[in-house]
């Protein structure tokens, strides 16, 4: 649509410099997304480069406290954003489709709380897909899938009919499915209620279509059921003394469960997942990357190196060199001196 406005740049003062460069004070950039959402970026100052005075900036650096807020359709800029990214110093290059910062940053909002350092994002603007997202160090990360999905399912406002459909023409072809590998390394530890997992590395593979999980990515929940009456677990597999998130597990030992009454969980359902690790975090298209144990899965999680999983309420405890779950076919994979306790029916 040649009439659609993609973005708007405002400032309180501009100081033109030679070579197409300029310094602007109190810049505000608004990026209008499909579905009527928008991203609003503000900073104390910005250094910009444009090929000519009549063209928008091609690259630049936002300086001082930089905020990038995602707003839902119909909300005002002063309203609470869905998600807000905060850092000090942010570089961008529209020709390369790249945004980066070497500084500490936080991302907070609906269902997400992230504290990390060093970010680089590269997009393929022709195919409208992510080519690379890398975080150098993640200190803490908390994600609530239900809160995240709930907020974004209502954020874009009412669905609009496709123009081609309203005119009686054939509907547009669905977006292509893009498979991504998400990796994390360095003493990965995750918790969700009384469930816990630890490993040296984490690999998640996802099949995305139009910004959402591709249809058929996750098998029905009853495809893999855990028996209600699990076998008794030896004391060394499930220590009775709870540990805190700060308590490290010795290599080869299972993470201790956190005592959480079943009744309390039923009254206060919480799907928040807390993840901590010391290494880098990356998201890349699957492409020519090495195959995982789940070649044909659209959604899968693999824990590698001193991997251990504890789900006390389900009666499942396992450890091994590799532990994995393919959500598309509801398949468990384990190797290298794997030990499991409990009854698993599939």
mmCIF file of C-alpha atoms in Angstrom:
data_model
loop_
_atom_site.group_PDB
_atom_site.id
_atom_site.type_symbol
_atom_site.label_atom_id
_atom_site.label_comp_id
_atom_site.label_asym_id
_atom_site.label_seq_id
_atom_site.Cartn_x
_atom_site.Cartn_y
_atom_site.Cartn_z
ATOM 1 C CA UNK A 1 0.000 0.000 0.000
ATOM 2 C CA UNK A 2 1.896 3.091 -1.220
ATOM 3 C CA UNK A 3 -0.267 5.348 0.973
ATOM 4 C CA UNK A 4 0.575 3.569 4.227
ATOM 5 C CA UNK A 5 2.764 5.559 6.649
ATOM 6 C CA UNK A 6 5.505 3.311 8.045
ATOM 7 C CA UNK A 7 7.056 5.689 10.536
ATOM 8 C CA UNK A 8 7.399 9.183 11.907
ATOM 9 C CA UNK A 9 10.456 10.960 13.370
ATOM 10 C CA UNK A 10 10.126 14.027 15.600
ATOM 11 C CA UNK A 11 12.578 16.127 17.616
ATOM 12 C CA UNK A 12 12.772 19.331 19.608
ATOM 13 C CA UNK A 13 15.976 20.630 17.973
ATOM 14 C CA UNK A 14 18.219 19.630 15.073
ATOM 15 C CA UNK A 15 21.819 20.627 14.380
ATOM 16 C CA UNK A 16 22.784 19.805 10.744
ATOM 17 C CA UNK A 17 26.378 18.660 10.152
ATOM 18 C CA UNK A 18 28.354 18.077 6.927
ATOM 19 C CA UNK A 19 28.049 14.809 5.037
ATOM 20 C CA UNK A 20 24.386 14.179 5.643
ATOM 21 C CA UNK A 21 24.833 13.924 9.397
ATOM 22 C CA UNK A 22 22.902 15.686 12.116
ATOM 23 C CA UNK A 23 22.483 15.801 15.882
ATOM 24 C CA UNK A 24 18.932 15.966 17.206
ATOM 25 C CA UNK A 25 17.702 16.543 20.733
ATOM 26 C CA UNK A 26 14.814 14.674 22.327
ATOM 27 C CA UNK A 27 14.188 12.452 19.300
ATOM 28 C CA UNK A 28 10.999 10.415 19.085
ATOM 29 C CA UNK A 29 10.595 7.726 16.444
ATOM 30 C CA UNK A 30 7.248 6.005 15.898
ATOM 31 C CA UNK A 31 7.119 2.810 13.853
ATOM 32 C CA UNK A 32 3.637 1.770 12.718
ATOM 33 C CA UNK A 33 3.181 -1.997 12.589
ATOM 34 C CA UNK A 34 0.536 -4.028 10.828
ATOM 35 C CA UNK A 35 -2.484 -4.572 13.032
ATOM 36 C CA UNK A 36 -2.348 -0.962 14.300
ATOM 37 C CA UNK A 37 0.336 -1.660 16.892
ATOM 38 C CA UNK A 38 3.268 0.727 17.069
ATOM 39 C CA UNK A 39 6.743 1.014 18.570
ATOM 40 C CA UNK A 40 7.719 4.366 20.097
ATOM 41 C CA UNK A 41 11.447 5.035 20.613
ATOM 42 C CA UNK A 42 12.596 8.011 22.704
ATOM 43 C CA UNK A 43 16.029 9.209 23.826
ATOM 44 C CA UNK A 44 17.842 12.275 25.139
ATOM 45 C CA UNK A 45 19.807 12.730 21.910
ATOM 46 C CA UNK A 46 20.524 11.024 18.593
ATOM 47 C CA UNK A 47 23.232 11.217 15.931
ATOM 48 C CA UNK A 48 21.678 10.457 12.538
ATOM 49 C CA UNK A 49 22.845 9.926 8.968
ATOM 50 C CA UNK A 50 20.669 10.462 5.867
ATOM 51 C CA UNK A 51 21.664 10.430 2.184
ATOM 52 C CA UNK A 52 19.816 13.701 1.627
ATOM 53 C CA UNK A 53 17.684 16.200 3.507
ATOM 54 C CA UNK A 54 14.547 14.796 1.856
ATOM 55 C CA UNK A 55 15.167 11.177 2.885
ATOM 56 C CA UNK A 56 14.627 9.550 6.282
ATOM 57 C CA UNK A 57 17.668 8.617 8.398
ATOM 58 C CA UNK A 58 19.455 5.507 7.190
ATOM 59 C CA UNK A 59 21.524 4.893 10.318
ATOM 60 C CA UNK A 60 22.349 6.449 13.644
ATOM 61 C CA UNK A 61 22.785 6.142 17.390
ATOM 62 C CA UNK A 62 20.277 6.989 20.108
ATOM 63 C CA UNK A 63 22.113 8.253 23.210
ATOM 64 C CA UNK A 64 21.283 8.704 26.883
ATOM 65 C CA UNK A 65 18.404 6.729 28.325
ATOM 66 C CA UNK A 66 16.737 4.979 25.399
ATOM 67 C CA UNK A 67 13.226 3.570 25.660
ATOM 68 C CA UNK A 68 11.467 1.498 23.011
ATOM 69 C CA UNK A 69 7.844 0.787 23.911
ATOM 70 C CA UNK A 70 5.366 -1.459 22.111
ATOM 71 C CA UNK A 71 1.821 -0.070 22.281
ATOM 72 C CA UNK A 72 -1.440 -1.788 21.457
ATOM 73 C CA UNK A 73 -3.973 -0.522 18.951
ATOM 74 C CA UNK A 74 -5.945 2.487 20.154
ATOM 75 C CA UNK A 75 -3.739 3.275 23.151
ATOM 76 C CA UNK A 76 -2.034 6.610 23.777
ATOM 77 C CA UNK A 77 1.733 7.042 24.022
ATOM 78 C CA UNK A 78 1.249 7.963 27.687
ATOM 79 C CA UNK A 79 -0.524 4.646 28.406
ATOM 80 C CA UNK A 80 1.280 1.665 29.875
ATOM 81 C CA UNK A 81 2.990 -0.186 26.989
ATOM 82 C CA UNK A 82 2.661 -3.894 26.349
ATOM 83 C CA UNK A 83 6.431 -4.292 26.525
ATOM 84 C CA UNK A 84 9.224 -1.764 27.118
ATOM 85 C CA UNK A 85 12.920 -2.063 26.274
ATOM 86 C CA UNK A 86 15.274 0.244 28.220
ATOM 87 C CA UNK A 87 19.021 0.772 27.728
ATOM 88 C CA UNK A 88 21.657 3.482 27.385
ATOM 89 C CA UNK A 89 22.763 3.783 23.762
ATOM 90 C CA UNK A 90 21.183 2.041 20.782
ATOM 91 C CA UNK A 91 22.585 1.861 17.240
ATOM 92 C CA UNK A 92 20.547 1.153 14.106
ATOM 93 C CA UNK A 93 21.252 0.624 10.406
ATOM 94 C CA UNK A 94 18.144 0.359 8.235
ATOM 95 C CA UNK A 95 20.147 -0.646 5.149
ATOM 96 C CA UNK A 96 21.444 -3.715 6.977
ATOM 97 C CA UNK A 97 18.289 -4.229 9.025
ATOM 98 C CA UNK A 98 20.331 -4.196 12.219
ATOM 99 C CA UNK A 99 19.814 -2.860 15.756
ATOM 100 C CA UNK A 100 22.400 -3.298 18.517
ATOM 101 C CA UNK A 101 23.672 -2.205 21.904
ATOM 102 C CA UNK A 102 26.661 -3.262 24.004
ATOM 103 C CA UNK A 103 25.067 -1.863 27.160
ATOM 104 C CA UNK A 104 22.957 -3.427 29.904
ATOM 105 C CA UNK A 105 19.267 -3.529 29.037
ATOM 106 C CA UNK A 106 15.936 -4.645 30.423
ATOM 107 C CA UNK A 107 12.738 -5.824 28.771
ATOM 108 C CA UNK A 108 9.647 -5.699 30.951
ATOM 109 C CA UNK A 109 5.969 -6.050 30.198
ATOM 110 C CA UNK A 110 3.133 -8.486 29.736
ATOM 111 C CA UNK A 111 4.442 -11.863 30.813
ATOM 112 C CA UNK A 112 8.140 -11.044 30.382
ATOM 113 C CA UNK A 113 10.929 -9.736 32.634
ATOM 114 C CA UNK A 114 14.476 -9.814 31.237
ATOM 115 C CA UNK A 115 17.732 -8.337 32.582
ATOM 116 C CA UNK A 116 20.714 -8.752 30.247
ATOM 117 C CA UNK A 117 23.764 -7.220 28.532
ATOM 118 C CA UNK A 118 24.619 -6.844 24.845
ATOM 119 C CA UNK A 119 21.997 -7.184 22.121
ATOM 120 C CA UNK A 120 22.201 -7.578 18.348
ATOM 121 C CA UNK A 121 19.177 -8.054 16.092
ATOM 122 C CA UNK A 122 19.428 -8.586 12.314
ATOM 123 C CA UNK A 123 16.325 -8.861 10.133
ATOM 124 C CA UNK A 124 15.749 -9.863 6.532
ATOM 125 C CA UNK A 125 13.570 -7.008 5.343
ATOM 126 C CA UNK A 126 12.829 -8.615 1.971
ATOM 127 C CA UNK A 127 11.391 -11.796 3.498
ATOM 128 C CA UNK A 128 10.235 -10.076 6.729
ATOM 129 C CA UNK A 129 11.945 -12.587 8.988
ATOM 130 C CA UNK A 130 14.471 -12.605 11.801
ATOM 131 C CA UNK A 131 18.005 -13.594 10.776
ATOM 132 C CA UNK A 132 19.719 -13.245 14.164
ATOM 133 C CA UNK A 133 18.924 -12.272 17.719
ATOM 134 C CA UNK A 134 21.890 -12.560 20.084
ATOM 135 C CA UNK A 135 22.157 -11.598 23.747
ATOM 136 C CA UNK A 136 25.676 -11.743 25.147
ATOM 137 C CA UNK A 137 24.693 -12.391 28.754
ATOM 138 C CA UNK A 138 21.349 -13.019 30.411
ATOM 139 C CA UNK A 139 21.297 -12.454 34.158
ATOM 140 C CA UNK A 140 17.636 -13.248 34.821
ATOM 141 C CA UNK A 141 14.699 -14.094 32.580
ATOM 142 C CA UNK A 142 11.112 -14.754 33.586
ATOM 143 C CA UNK A 143 8.357 -15.582 31.128
ATOM 144 C CA UNK A 144 4.663 -16.257 31.673
ATOM 145 C CA UNK A 145 3.381 -17.743 28.388
ATOM 146 C CA UNK A 146 -0.304 -17.288 29.258
ATOM 147 C CA UNK A 147 0.093 -13.612 30.232
ATOM 148 C CA UNK A 148 2.273 -12.955 27.184
ATOM 149 C CA UNK A 149 -0.123 -14.627 24.752
ATOM 150 C CA UNK A 150 -3.195 -13.082 26.392
ATOM 151 C CA UNK A 151 -1.856 -9.546 26.121
ATOM 152 C CA UNK A 152 -0.779 -9.860 22.503
ATOM 153 C CA UNK A 153 -3.911 -11.649 21.334
ATOM 154 C CA UNK A 154 -5.911 -8.517 22.228
ATOM 155 C CA UNK A 155 -3.253 -5.938 21.392
ATOM 156 C CA UNK A 156 -3.922 -5.535 17.687
ATOM 157 C CA UNK A 157 -7.622 -4.756 18.025
ATOM 158 C CA UNK A 158 -10.413 -6.332 15.955
ATOM 159 C CA UNK A 159 -9.345 -8.324 12.936
ATOM 160 C CA UNK A 160 -9.730 -6.610 9.585
ATOM 161 C CA UNK A 161 -10.995 -8.502 6.513
ATOM 162 C CA UNK A 162 -8.466 -9.094 3.803
ATOM 163 C CA UNK A 163 -8.874 -6.624 0.949
ATOM 164 C CA UNK A 164 -8.627 -9.328 -1.694
ATOM 165 C CA UNK A 165 -11.310 -11.379 0.053
ATOM 166 C CA UNK A 166 -13.773 -8.496 0.309
ATOM 167 C CA UNK A 167 -13.458 -7.869 -3.420
ATOM 168 C CA UNK A 168 -14.238 -11.493 -4.221
ATOM 169 C CA UNK A 169 -10.696 -12.333 -5.312
ATOM 170 C CA UNK A 170 -8.767 -15.377 -4.137
ATOM 171 C CA UNK A 171 -7.402 -15.000 -0.569
ATOM 172 C CA UNK A 172 -3.714 -14.412 -0.056
ATOM 173 C CA UNK A 173 -1.455 -17.397 0.385
ATOM 174 C CA UNK A 174 -0.558 -18.085 4.043
ATOM 175 C CA UNK A 175 2.876 -16.863 5.222
ATOM 176 C CA UNK A 176 5.767 -19.263 4.809
ATOM 177 C CA UNK A 177 6.747 -21.417 7.780
ATOM 178 C CA UNK A 178 10.155 -20.451 9.173
ATOM 179 C CA UNK A 179 11.974 -22.775 11.590
ATOM 180 C CA UNK A 180 14.179 -21.254 14.282
ATOM 181 C CA UNK A 181 16.802 -22.624 16.653
ATOM 182 C CA UNK A 182 17.049 -20.955 20.070
ATOM 183 C CA UNK A 183 20.214 -21.760 22.038
ATOM 184 C CA UNK A 184 21.487 -20.930 25.524
ATOM 185 C CA UNK A 185 24.615 -22.113 27.288
ATOM 186 C CA UNK A 186 26.398 -21.972 30.609
ATOM 187 C CA UNK A 187 24.736 -23.597 33.650
ATOM 188 C CA UNK A 188 21.178 -23.320 32.344
ATOM 189 C CA UNK A 189 18.597 -23.560 35.149
ATOM 190 C CA UNK A 190 14.833 -23.315 34.742
ATOM 191 C CA UNK A 191 11.920 -23.453 37.181
ATOM 192 C CA UNK A 192 8.138 -23.504 36.806
ATOM 193 C CA UNK A 193 6.253 -23.929 40.084
ATOM 194 C CA UNK A 194 7.816 -27.041 41.679
ATOM 195 C CA UNK A 195 9.262 -28.299 38.407
ATOM 196 C CA UNK A 196 12.965 -27.772 37.764
ATOM 197 C CA UNK A 197 15.535 -28.481 35.060
ATOM 198 C CA UNK A 198 19.282 -27.951 34.793
ATOM 199 C CA UNK A 199 21.800 -28.532 31.996
ATOM 200 C CA UNK A 200 24.948 -27.172 30.383
ATOM 201 C CA UNK A 201 23.110 -26.215 27.189
ATOM 202 C CA UNK A 202 19.567 -25.598 25.992
ATOM 203 C CA UNK A 203 18.249 -25.946 22.446
ATOM 204 C CA UNK A 204 14.694 -25.010 21.492
ATOM 205 C CA UNK A 205 13.403 -25.371 17.945
ATOM 206 C CA UNK A 206 10.241 -23.588 16.823
ATOM 207 C CA UNK A 207 8.299 -23.449 13.563
ATOM 208 C CA UNK A 208 6.775 -19.983 13.133
ATOM 209 C CA UNK A 209 4.175 -18.799 10.639
ATOM 210 C CA UNK A 210 3.064 -15.193 10.493
ATOM 211 C CA UNK A 211 4.546 -14.415 13.910
ATOM 212 C CA UNK A 212 2.811 -17.380 15.609
ATOM 213 C CA UNK A 213 3.512 -21.064 16.127
ATOM 214 C CA UNK A 214 2.769 -22.983 12.952
ATOM 215 C CA UNK A 215 -0.461 -25.051 13.074
ATOM 216 C CA UNK A 216 0.026 -28.580 14.386
ATOM 217 C CA UNK A 217 3.238 -27.700 16.224
ATOM 218 C CA UNK A 218 2.151 -29.061 19.608
ATOM 219 C CA UNK A 219 0.439 -32.418 20.049
ATOM 220 C CA UNK A 220 -2.700 -32.695 22.156
ATOM 221 C CA UNK A 221 -1.917 -32.689 25.845
ATOM 222 C CA UNK A 222 -3.366 -36.172 26.296
ATOM 223 C CA UNK A 223 -0.949 -37.616 23.726
ATOM 224 C CA UNK A 224 1.642 -37.826 26.493
ATOM 225 C CA UNK A 225 0.119 -38.419 29.924
ATOM 226 C CA UNK A 226 1.900 -38.956 33.193
ATOM 227 C CA UNK A 227 0.372 -41.595 35.442
ATOM 228 C CA UNK A 228 -1.483 -40.146 38.417
ATOM 229 C CA UNK A 229 -0.007 -42.723 40.777
ATOM 230 C CA UNK A 230 3.741 -42.515 40.361
ATOM 231 C CA UNK A 231 6.150 -45.026 41.847
ATOM 232 C CA UNK A 232 7.903 -44.037 45.079
ATOM 233 C CA UNK A 233 11.066 -42.081 44.334
ATOM 234 C CA UNK A 234 14.299 -42.929 46.174
ATOM 235 C CA UNK A 235 15.399 -40.254 48.597
ATOM 236 C CA UNK A 236 18.597 -39.525 46.690
ATOM 237 C CA UNK A 237 16.562 -38.743 43.545
ATOM 238 C CA UNK A 238 14.215 -36.330 45.267
ATOM 239 C CA UNK A 239 15.809 -34.761 48.345
ATOM 240 C CA UNK A 240 13.279 -33.766 50.973
ATOM 241 C CA UNK A 241 15.110 -30.541 51.776
ATOM 242 C CA UNK A 242 14.003 -27.854 49.307
ATOM 243 C CA UNK A 243 16.641 -25.678 47.666
ATOM 244 C CA UNK A 244 16.423 -22.088 46.548
ATOM 245 C CA UNK A 245 17.097 -20.796 43.043
ATOM 246 C CA UNK A 246 20.513 -19.691 44.296
ATOM 247 C CA UNK A 247 21.477 -23.198 45.455
ATOM 248 C CA UNK A 248 23.676 -24.778 42.760
ATOM 249 C CA UNK A 249 23.249 -28.450 41.963
ATOM 250 C CA UNK A 250 26.349 -30.608 41.824
ATOM 251 C CA UNK A 251 27.071 -32.111 38.393
ATOM 252 C CA UNK A 252 25.117 -35.309 37.904
ATOM 253 C CA UNK A 253 22.596 -34.653 40.668
ATOM 254 C CA UNK A 254 18.934 -33.931 40.297
ATOM 255 C CA UNK A 255 17.517 -30.499 41.151
ATOM 256 C CA UNK A 256 15.603 -30.608 44.418
ATOM 257 C CA UNK A 257 11.886 -29.921 44.170
ATOM 258 C CA UNK A 258 10.373 -26.886 45.790
ATOM 259 C CA UNK A 259 7.623 -27.802 48.256
ATOM 260 C CA UNK A 260 4.373 -26.394 46.839
ATOM 261 C CA UNK A 261 1.006 -27.686 48.174
ATOM 262 C CA UNK A 262 -1.172 -29.030 45.367
ATOM 263 C CA UNK A 263 -4.230 -27.164 46.677
ATOM 264 C CA UNK A 264 -2.360 -23.879 46.636
ATOM 265 C CA UNK A 265 -1.270 -24.434 43.038
ATOM 266 C CA UNK A 266 -4.872 -25.130 42.024
ATOM 267 C CA UNK A 267 -6.029 -21.899 43.614
ATOM 268 C CA UNK A 268 -3.228 -19.776 42.203
ATOM 269 C CA UNK A 269 -2.290 -21.189 38.770
ATOM 270 C CA UNK A 270 1.037 -19.778 37.682
ATOM 271 C CA UNK A 271 2.833 -20.782 34.495
ATOM 272 C CA UNK A 272 5.741 -18.369 35.000
ATOM 273 C CA UNK A 273 9.022 -19.891 33.867
ATOM 274 C CA UNK A 274 12.244 -18.569 35.441
ATOM 275 C CA UNK A 275 15.440 -19.169 33.470
ATOM 276 C CA UNK A 276 19.028 -18.352 34.402
ATOM 277 C CA UNK A 277 22.264 -19.058 32.544
ATOM 278 C CA UNK A 278 25.747 -17.577 32.283
ATOM 279 C CA UNK A 279 26.443 -17.845 28.555
ATOM 280 C CA UNK A 280 25.029 -16.284 25.402
ATOM 281 C CA UNK A 281 21.502 -16.580 24.011
ATOM 282 C CA UNK A 282 20.836 -16.818 20.276
ATOM 283 C CA UNK A 283 17.906 -17.141 17.900
ATOM 284 C CA UNK A 284 18.635 -18.101 14.272
ATOM 285 C CA UNK A 285 16.734 -19.613 11.351
ATOM 286 C CA UNK A 286 17.294 -23.351 11.264
ATOM 287 C CA UNK A 287 18.756 -23.237 7.743
ATOM 288 C CA UNK A 288 21.949 -25.266 7.514
ATOM 289 C CA UNK A 289 22.494 -25.485 11.254
ATOM 290 C CA UNK A 290 23.233 -28.897 12.706
ATOM 291 C CA UNK A 291 20.252 -31.201 13.024
ATOM 292 C CA UNK A 292 18.951 -31.930 16.514
ATOM 293 C CA UNK A 293 17.541 -35.185 17.863
ATOM 294 C CA UNK A 294 14.119 -33.957 16.670
ATOM 295 C CA UNK A 295 14.611 -33.577 12.924
ATOM 296 C CA UNK A 296 10.916 -33.533 12.032
ATOM 297 C CA UNK A 297 9.530 -31.738 15.092
ATOM 298 C CA UNK A 298 8.046 -28.254 14.805
ATOM 299 C CA UNK A 299 8.483 -27.609 18.527
ATOM 300 C CA UNK A 300 11.129 -29.362 20.621
ATOM 301 C CA UNK A 301 13.331 -28.764 23.664
ATOM 302 C CA UNK A 302 16.698 -30.452 24.205
ATOM 303 C CA UNK A 303 18.821 -30.259 27.374
ATOM 304 C CA UNK A 304 22.463 -31.255 26.910
ATOM 305 C CA UNK A 305 25.336 -32.032 29.263
ATOM 306 C CA UNK A 306 24.615 -33.032 32.892
ATOM 307 C CA UNK A 307 20.919 -32.612 32.136
ATOM 308 C CA UNK A 308 18.373 -33.208 34.889
ATOM 309 C CA UNK A 309 14.621 -32.770 35.184
ATOM 310 C CA UNK A 310 12.402 -32.991 38.269
ATOM 311 C CA UNK A 311 8.590 -32.843 38.215
ATOM 312 C CA UNK A 312 7.568 -34.015 41.703
ATOM 313 C CA UNK A 313 3.796 -33.764 41.309
ATOM 314 C CA UNK A 314 3.959 -35.817 38.118
ATOM 315 C CA UNK A 315 6.364 -38.288 39.741
ATOM 316 C CA UNK A 316 8.996 -37.829 37.027
ATOM 317 C CA UNK A 317 12.725 -37.477 37.758
ATOM 318 C CA UNK A 318 15.374 -37.947 35.075
ATOM 319 C CA UNK A 319 18.993 -37.176 34.308
ATOM 320 C CA UNK A 320 21.341 -37.950 31.454
ATOM 321 C CA UNK A 321 23.748 -36.514 28.924
ATOM 322 C CA UNK A 322 20.820 -35.567 26.665
ATOM 323 C CA UNK A 323 17.168 -35.132 27.637
ATOM 324 C CA UNK A 324 14.667 -33.931 25.057
ATOM 325 C CA UNK A 325 10.983 -33.547 24.365
ATOM 326 C CA UNK A 326 9.403 -33.257 20.918
ATOM 327 C CA UNK A 327 6.088 -31.472 21.398
ATOM 328 C CA UNK A 328 4.791 -32.150 17.881
ATOM 329 C CA UNK A 329 4.790 -35.944 18.268
ATOM 330 C CA UNK A 330 4.837 -35.987 22.103
ATOM 331 C CA UNK A 331 8.129 -37.902 22.108
ATOM 332 C CA UNK A 332 10.698 -38.151 24.905
ATOM 333 C CA UNK A 333 14.348 -38.728 23.982
ATOM 334 C CA UNK A 334 17.115 -39.571 26.463
ATOM 335 C CA UNK A 335 20.637 -40.935 26.102
ATOM 336 C CA UNK A 336 23.914 -41.646 27.886
ATOM 337 C CA UNK A 337 23.279 -43.202 31.298
ATOM 338 C CA UNK A 338 19.773 -41.840 31.597
ATOM 339 C CA UNK A 339 17.967 -42.480 34.854
ATOM 340 C CA UNK A 340 14.236 -41.954 35.274
ATOM 341 C CA UNK A 341 11.833 -42.524 38.127
ATOM 342 C CA UNK A 342 8.051 -42.560 37.920
ATOM 343 C CA UNK A 343 5.436 -43.952 35.575
ATOM 344 C CA UNK A 344 5.173 -42.430 32.107
ATOM 345 C CA UNK A 345 2.403 -43.581 29.775
ATOM 346 C CA UNK A 346 2.249 -42.575 26.113
#
